[in-house]
Coordinates of C-alpha atoms in Angstrom, one line a residue:
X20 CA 2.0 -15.4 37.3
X21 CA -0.7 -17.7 36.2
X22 CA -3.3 -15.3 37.0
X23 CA -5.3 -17.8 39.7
X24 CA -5.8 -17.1 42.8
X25 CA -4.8 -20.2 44.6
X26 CA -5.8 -19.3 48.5
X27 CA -5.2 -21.9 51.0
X28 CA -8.6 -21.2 53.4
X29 CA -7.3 -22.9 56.7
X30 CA -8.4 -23.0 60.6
X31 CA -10.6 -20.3 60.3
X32 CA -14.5 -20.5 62.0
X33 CA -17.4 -19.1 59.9
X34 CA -20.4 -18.3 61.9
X35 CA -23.6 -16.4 61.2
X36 CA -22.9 -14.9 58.1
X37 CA -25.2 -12.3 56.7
X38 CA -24.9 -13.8 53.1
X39 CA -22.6 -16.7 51.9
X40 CA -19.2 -17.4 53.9
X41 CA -17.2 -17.0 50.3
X42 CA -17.3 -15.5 46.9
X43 CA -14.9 -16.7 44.0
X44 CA -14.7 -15.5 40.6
X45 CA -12.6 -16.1 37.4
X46 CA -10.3 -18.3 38.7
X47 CA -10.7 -18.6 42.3
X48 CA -9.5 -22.2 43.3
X49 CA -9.4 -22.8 47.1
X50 CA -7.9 -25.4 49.3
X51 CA -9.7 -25.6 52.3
X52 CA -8.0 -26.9 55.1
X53 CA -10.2 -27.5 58.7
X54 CA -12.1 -25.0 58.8
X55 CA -15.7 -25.0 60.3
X56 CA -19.0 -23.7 60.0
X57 CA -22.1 -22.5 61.6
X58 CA -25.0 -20.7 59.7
X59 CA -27.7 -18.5 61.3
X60 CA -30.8 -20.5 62.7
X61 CA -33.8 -18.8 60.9
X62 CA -37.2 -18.5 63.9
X63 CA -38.8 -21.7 62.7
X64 CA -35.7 -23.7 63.8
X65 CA -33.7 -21.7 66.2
X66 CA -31.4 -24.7 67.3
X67 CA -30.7 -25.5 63.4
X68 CA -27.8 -22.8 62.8
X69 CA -27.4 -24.0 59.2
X70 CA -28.6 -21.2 57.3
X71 CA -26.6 -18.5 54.9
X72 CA -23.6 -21.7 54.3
X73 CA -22.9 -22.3 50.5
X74 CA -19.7 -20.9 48.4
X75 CA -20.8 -18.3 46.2
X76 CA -19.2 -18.3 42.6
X77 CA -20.0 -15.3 39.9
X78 CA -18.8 -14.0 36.8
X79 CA -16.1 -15.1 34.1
X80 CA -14.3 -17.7 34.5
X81 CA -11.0 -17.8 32.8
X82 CA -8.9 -20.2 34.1
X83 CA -8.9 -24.1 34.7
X84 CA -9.5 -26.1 38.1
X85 CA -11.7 -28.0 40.0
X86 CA -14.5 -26.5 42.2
X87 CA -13.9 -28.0 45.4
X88 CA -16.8 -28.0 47.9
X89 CA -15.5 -27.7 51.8
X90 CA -17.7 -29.9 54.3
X91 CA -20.3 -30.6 51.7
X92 CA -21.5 -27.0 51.3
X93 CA -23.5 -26.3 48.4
X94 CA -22.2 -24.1 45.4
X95 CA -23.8 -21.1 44.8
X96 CA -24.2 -19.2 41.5
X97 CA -24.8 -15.4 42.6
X98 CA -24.4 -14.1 39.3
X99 CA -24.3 -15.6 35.8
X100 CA -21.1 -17.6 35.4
X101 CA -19.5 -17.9 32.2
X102 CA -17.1 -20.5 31.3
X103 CA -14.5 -19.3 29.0
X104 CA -13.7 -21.1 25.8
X105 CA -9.6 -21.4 27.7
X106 CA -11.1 -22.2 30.9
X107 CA -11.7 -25.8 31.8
X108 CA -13.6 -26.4 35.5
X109 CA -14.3 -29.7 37.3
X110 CA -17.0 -30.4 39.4
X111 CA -16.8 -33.6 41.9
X112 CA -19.8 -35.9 42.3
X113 CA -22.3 -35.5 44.7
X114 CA -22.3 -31.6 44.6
X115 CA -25.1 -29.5 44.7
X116 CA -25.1 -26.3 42.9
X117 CA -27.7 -23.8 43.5
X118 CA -28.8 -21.0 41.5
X119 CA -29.8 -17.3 42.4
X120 CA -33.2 -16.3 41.8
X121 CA -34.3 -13.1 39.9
X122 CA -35.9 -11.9 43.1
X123 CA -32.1 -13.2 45.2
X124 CA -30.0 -11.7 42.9
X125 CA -30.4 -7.7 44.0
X126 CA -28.2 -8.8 47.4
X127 CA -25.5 -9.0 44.9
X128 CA -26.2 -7.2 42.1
X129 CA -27.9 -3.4 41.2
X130 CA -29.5 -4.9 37.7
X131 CA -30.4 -8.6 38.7
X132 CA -30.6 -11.2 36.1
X133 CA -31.8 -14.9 35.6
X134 CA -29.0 -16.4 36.5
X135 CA -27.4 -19.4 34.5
X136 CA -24.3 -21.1 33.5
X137 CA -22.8 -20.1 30.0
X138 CA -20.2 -22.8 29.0
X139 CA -18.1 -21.7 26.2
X140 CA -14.9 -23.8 27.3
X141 CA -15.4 -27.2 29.1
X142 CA -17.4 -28.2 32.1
X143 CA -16.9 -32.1 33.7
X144 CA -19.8 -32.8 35.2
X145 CA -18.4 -36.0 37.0
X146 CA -21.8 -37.6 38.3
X147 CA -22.5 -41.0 39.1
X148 CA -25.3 -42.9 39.8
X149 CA -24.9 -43.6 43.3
X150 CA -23.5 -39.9 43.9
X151 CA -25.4 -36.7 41.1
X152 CA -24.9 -33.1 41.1
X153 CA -27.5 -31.5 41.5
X154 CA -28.0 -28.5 40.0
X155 CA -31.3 -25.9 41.8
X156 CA -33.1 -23.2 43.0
X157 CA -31.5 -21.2 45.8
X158 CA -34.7 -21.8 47.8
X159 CA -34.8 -25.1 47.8
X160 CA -34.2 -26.4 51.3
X161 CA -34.4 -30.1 50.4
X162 CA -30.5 -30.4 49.4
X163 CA -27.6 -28.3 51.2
X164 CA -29.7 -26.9 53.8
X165 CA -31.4 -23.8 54.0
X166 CA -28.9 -21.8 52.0
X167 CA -31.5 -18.7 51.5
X168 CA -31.9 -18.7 55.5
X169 CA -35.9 -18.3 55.2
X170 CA -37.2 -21.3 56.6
X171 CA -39.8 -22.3 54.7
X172 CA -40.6 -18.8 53.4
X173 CA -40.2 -19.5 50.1
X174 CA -39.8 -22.7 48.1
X175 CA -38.5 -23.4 44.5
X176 CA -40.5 -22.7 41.6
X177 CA -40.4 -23.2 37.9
X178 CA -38.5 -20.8 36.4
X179 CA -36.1 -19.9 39.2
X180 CA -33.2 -20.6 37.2
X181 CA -32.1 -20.7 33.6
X182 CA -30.2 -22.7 32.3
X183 CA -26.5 -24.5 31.7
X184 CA -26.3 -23.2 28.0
X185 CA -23.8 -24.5 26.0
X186 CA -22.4 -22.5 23.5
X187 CA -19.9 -23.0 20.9
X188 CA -16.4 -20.6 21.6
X189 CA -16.7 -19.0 18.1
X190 CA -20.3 -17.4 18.4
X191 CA -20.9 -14.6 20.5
X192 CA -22.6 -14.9 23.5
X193 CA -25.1 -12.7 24.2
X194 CA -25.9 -11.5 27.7

């Protein structure tokens, strides 16, 4: 095999998920085929069921393909992603990609860290003008909805997130 999981996600109905609908790691590449979506309404907008929807993606990436958002939901780095120096991933214009916090990450994991995007291998970025990816804090309700599900609670702050650090395949990386 080629060591990808290839799922074709189809017909199914998401709805008021505790966390994120999806998690993919290493080389997760999903076809999504009508499927729908409805969040959790946090108490400050209880007819706004939006909340908790993004596609969470962690870990070491391996292989190559093209993250591929379904009905605009926003990407979600849960843990820090590295980007293998064999592994080439595509992102489309006009995604958003949101980061864990420090204070997020414990959902996940038991020892949280900033989380960030290590690119060893290749990363196409494939923004426009008309149509960027934006890349930000998990809290930030402004783009992709309320993906934390807090409301207002909190907001995004400096710092939230690292970075996209790109290093070259023949150093080591350090965690």
């Amino acid at each position: 095999g080629t060591g990808q999981a290839l799922p074709t996600i189809t017909g199914n109905h998401f709805e008021s998920n505790l966390i994120l609908p999806y998690l993919f790691t290493g080389a997760s590449y999903p076809t999504y085929i009508n499927n729908t979506y409805i969040g959790t309404a946090d108490p400050s907008e209880p007819n706004n069921p939006t909340d908790h929807l993004g596609i969470g993606v962690a870990g070491k990436w391996n292989s190559s393909g093209t993250w591929v958002a379904d009905n605009n939901l926003p990407f979600v780095v849960v843990t820090p992603v590295e980007i293998t120096s064999v592994a080439s991933i595509t992102v489309n214009e006009g995604s958003v990609i949101k980061l864990f916090t420090k204070t997020d990450a414990p959902v996940i994991v038991a020892t949280p860290a900033i989380t960030r995007i290590n690119v060893l291998g290749t990363f196409n970025l494939l923004s426009t003008a008309q149509n960027p990816i934006i890349f930000t804090s998990y809290h930030d309700d402004s783009v992709g909805g309320d993906t934390n599900g807090d409301g207002t609670v909190t907001i995004p702050q400096p710092a939230d997130w690292d970075m996209l650090y790109y290093k070259d395949a023949f150093s080591s990386l350090a965690s």
